[in-house]
mmCIF file of C-alpha atoms in Angstrom:
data_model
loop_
_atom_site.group_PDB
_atom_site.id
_atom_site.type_symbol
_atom_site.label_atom_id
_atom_site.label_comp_id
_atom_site.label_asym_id
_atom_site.label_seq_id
_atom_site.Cartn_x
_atom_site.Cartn_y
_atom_site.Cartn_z
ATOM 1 C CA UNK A 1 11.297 3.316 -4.987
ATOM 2 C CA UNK A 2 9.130 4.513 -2.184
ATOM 3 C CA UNK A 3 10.254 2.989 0.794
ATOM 4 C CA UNK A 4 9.567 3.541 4.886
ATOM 5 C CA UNK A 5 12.000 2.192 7.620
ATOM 6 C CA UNK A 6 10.635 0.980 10.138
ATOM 7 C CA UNK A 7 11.034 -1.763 13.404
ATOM 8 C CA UNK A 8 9.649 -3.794 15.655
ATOM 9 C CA UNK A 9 10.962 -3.931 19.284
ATOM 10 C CA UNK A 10 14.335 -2.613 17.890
ATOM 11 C CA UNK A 11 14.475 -4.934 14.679
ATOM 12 C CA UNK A 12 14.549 -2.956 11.394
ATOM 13 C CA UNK A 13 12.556 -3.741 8.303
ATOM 14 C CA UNK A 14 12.542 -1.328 5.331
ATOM 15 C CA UNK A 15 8.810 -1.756 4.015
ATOM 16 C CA UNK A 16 8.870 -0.887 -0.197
ATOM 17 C CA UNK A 17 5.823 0.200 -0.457
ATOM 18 C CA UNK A 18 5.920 1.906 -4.358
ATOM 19 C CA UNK A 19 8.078 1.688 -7.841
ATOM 20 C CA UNK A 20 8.702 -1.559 -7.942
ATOM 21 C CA UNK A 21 8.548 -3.226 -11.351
ATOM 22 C CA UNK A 22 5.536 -5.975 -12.290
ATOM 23 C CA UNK A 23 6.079 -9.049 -10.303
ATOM 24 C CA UNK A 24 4.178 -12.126 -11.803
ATOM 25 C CA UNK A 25 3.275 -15.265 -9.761
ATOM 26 C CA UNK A 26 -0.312 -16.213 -8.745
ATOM 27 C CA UNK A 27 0.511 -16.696 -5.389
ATOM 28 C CA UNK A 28 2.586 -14.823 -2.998
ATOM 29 C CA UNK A 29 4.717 -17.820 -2.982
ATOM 30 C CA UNK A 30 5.048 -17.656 -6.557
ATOM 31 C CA UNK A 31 5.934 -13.934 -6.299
ATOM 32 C CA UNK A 32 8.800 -14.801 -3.155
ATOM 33 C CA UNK A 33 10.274 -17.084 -6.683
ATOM 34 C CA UNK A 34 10.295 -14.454 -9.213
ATOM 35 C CA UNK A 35 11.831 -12.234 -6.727
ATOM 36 C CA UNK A 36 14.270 -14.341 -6.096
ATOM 37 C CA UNK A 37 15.172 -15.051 -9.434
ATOM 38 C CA UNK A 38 14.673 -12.047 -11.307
ATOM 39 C CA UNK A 39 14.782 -9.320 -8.619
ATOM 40 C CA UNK A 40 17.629 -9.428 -6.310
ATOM 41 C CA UNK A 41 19.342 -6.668 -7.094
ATOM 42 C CA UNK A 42 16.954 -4.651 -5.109
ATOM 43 C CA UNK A 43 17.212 -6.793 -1.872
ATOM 44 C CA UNK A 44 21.191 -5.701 -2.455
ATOM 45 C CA UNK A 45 21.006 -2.298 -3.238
ATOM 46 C CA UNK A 46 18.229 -1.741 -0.156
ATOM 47 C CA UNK A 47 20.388 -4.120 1.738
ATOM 48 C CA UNK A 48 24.163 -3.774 1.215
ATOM 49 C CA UNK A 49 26.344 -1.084 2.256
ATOM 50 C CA UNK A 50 26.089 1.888 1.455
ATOM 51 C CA UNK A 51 21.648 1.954 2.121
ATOM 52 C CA UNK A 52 21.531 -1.035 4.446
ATOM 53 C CA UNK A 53 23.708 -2.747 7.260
ATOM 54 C CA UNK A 54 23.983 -6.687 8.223
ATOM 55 C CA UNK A 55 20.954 -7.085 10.435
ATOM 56 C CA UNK A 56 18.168 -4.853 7.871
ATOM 57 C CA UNK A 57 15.511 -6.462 6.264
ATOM 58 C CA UNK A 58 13.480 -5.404 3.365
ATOM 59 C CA UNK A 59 9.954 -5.845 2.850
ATOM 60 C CA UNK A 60 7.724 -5.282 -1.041
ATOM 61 C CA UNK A 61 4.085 -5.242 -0.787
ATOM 62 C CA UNK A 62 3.014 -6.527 -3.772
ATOM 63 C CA UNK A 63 -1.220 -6.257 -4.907
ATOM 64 C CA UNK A 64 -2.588 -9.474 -3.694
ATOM 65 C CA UNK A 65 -3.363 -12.750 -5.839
ATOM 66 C CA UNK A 66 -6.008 -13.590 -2.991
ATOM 67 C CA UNK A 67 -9.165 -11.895 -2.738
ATOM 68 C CA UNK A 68 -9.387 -12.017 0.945
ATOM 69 C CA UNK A 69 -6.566 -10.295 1.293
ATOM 70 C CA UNK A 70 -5.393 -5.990 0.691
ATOM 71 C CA UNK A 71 -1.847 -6.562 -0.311
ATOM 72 C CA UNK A 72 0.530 -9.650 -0.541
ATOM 73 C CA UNK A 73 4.267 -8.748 0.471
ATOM 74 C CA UNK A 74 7.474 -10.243 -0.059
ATOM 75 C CA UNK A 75 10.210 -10.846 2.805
ATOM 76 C CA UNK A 76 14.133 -10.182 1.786
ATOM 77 C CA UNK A 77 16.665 -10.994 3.954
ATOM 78 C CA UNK A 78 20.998 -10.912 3.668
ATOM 79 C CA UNK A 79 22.795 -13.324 2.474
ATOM 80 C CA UNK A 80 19.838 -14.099 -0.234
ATOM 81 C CA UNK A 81 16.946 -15.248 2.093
ATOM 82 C CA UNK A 82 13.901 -15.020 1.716
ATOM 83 C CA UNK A 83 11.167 -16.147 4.473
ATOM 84 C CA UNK A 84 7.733 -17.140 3.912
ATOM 85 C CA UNK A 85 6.950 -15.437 7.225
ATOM 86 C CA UNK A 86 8.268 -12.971 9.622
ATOM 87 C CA UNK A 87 6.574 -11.620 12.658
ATOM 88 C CA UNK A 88 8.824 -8.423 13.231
ATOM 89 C CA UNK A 89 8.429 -8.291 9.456
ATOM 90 C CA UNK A 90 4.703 -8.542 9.260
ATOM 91 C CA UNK A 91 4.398 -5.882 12.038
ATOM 92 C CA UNK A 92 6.699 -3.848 10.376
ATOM 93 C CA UNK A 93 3.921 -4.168 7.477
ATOM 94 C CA UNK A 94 0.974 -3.642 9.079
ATOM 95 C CA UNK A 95 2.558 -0.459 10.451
ATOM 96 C CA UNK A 96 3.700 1.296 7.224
ATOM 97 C CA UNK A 97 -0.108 0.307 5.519
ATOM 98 C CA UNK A 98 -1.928 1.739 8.504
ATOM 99 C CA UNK A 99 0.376 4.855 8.619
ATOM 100 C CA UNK A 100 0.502 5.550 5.300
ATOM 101 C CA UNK A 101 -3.183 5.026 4.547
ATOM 102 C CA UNK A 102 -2.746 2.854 2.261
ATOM 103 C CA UNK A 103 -5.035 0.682 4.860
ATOM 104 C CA UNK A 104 -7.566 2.629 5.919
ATOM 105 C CA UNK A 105 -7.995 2.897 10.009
ATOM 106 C CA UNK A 106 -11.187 2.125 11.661
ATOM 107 C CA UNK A 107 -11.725 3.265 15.624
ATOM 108 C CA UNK A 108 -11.730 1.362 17.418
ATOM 109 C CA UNK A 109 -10.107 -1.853 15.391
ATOM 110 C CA UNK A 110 -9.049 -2.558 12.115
ATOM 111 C CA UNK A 111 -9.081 -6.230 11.151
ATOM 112 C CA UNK A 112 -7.680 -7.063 7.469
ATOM 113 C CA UNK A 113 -5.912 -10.241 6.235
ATOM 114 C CA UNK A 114 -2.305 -9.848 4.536
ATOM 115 C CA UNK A 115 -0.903 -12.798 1.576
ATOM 116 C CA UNK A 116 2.566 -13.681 2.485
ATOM 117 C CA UNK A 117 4.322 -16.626 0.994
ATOM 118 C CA UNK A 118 3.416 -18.733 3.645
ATOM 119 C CA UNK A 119 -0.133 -18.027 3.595
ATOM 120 C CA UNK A 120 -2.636 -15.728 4.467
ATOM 121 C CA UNK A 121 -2.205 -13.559 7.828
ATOM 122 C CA UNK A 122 -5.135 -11.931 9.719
ATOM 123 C CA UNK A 123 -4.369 -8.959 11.407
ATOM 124 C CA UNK A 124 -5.875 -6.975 14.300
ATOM 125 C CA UNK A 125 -4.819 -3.644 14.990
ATOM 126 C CA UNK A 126 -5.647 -1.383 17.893
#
């Protein structure tokens, strides 16, 4: 797996952003459900002592099902929860595309939407 840690205002969110297997579902939402089913055992092992601690997150970007959007992502939480939205998570997000590049930056705003399970998420970045 390729993943970045990362946080927002002190809350941690691992972002996955590589290696994961194929996960079906043509929507995000549908994607959150296969994960949970079927894919768990990487919200433990990213999650659970000894790689995570109680209050760390994990996010996947996933390719999106959308058109308007550049990726989809999943949220993971402990205790087998997974939100349809998360604003430290989606921060956390946006920051690991921009920085990696996998988003390109425009000066002096980039605008692009993101699919999360809840729906589709515009985001401005300066």
């Amino acid at each position: 797996l390729q993943v970045i840690d990362c946080h927002c205002g002190g809350e941690p969110a691992r972002v996955v952003t590589g290696g994961l297997p194929h996960v079906p579902g043509s929507t995000a939402y549908e994607k959150r459900a296969y994960m949970m089913e079927h894919l768990d055992h990487y919200r433990e092992m990213l999650l659970q002592e000894p790689r995570g601690y109680p209050c760390q997150n994990v996010n996947y970007i996933l390719p999106p099902t959308d058109p308007k959007a550049a990726y989809s992502y999943v949220i993971a939480e402990q205790n087998k929860v997974y939100p349809a939205v998360s604003g430290h998570n989606t921060i956390c997000v946006v920051t690991a595309l921009l920085e990696t590049g996998m988003v390109p930056m425009e000066e002096p705003t980039t605008k692009f939407s993101l699919e999360a399970p809840g729906g589709l998420i515009g985001v401005t970045a300066t």
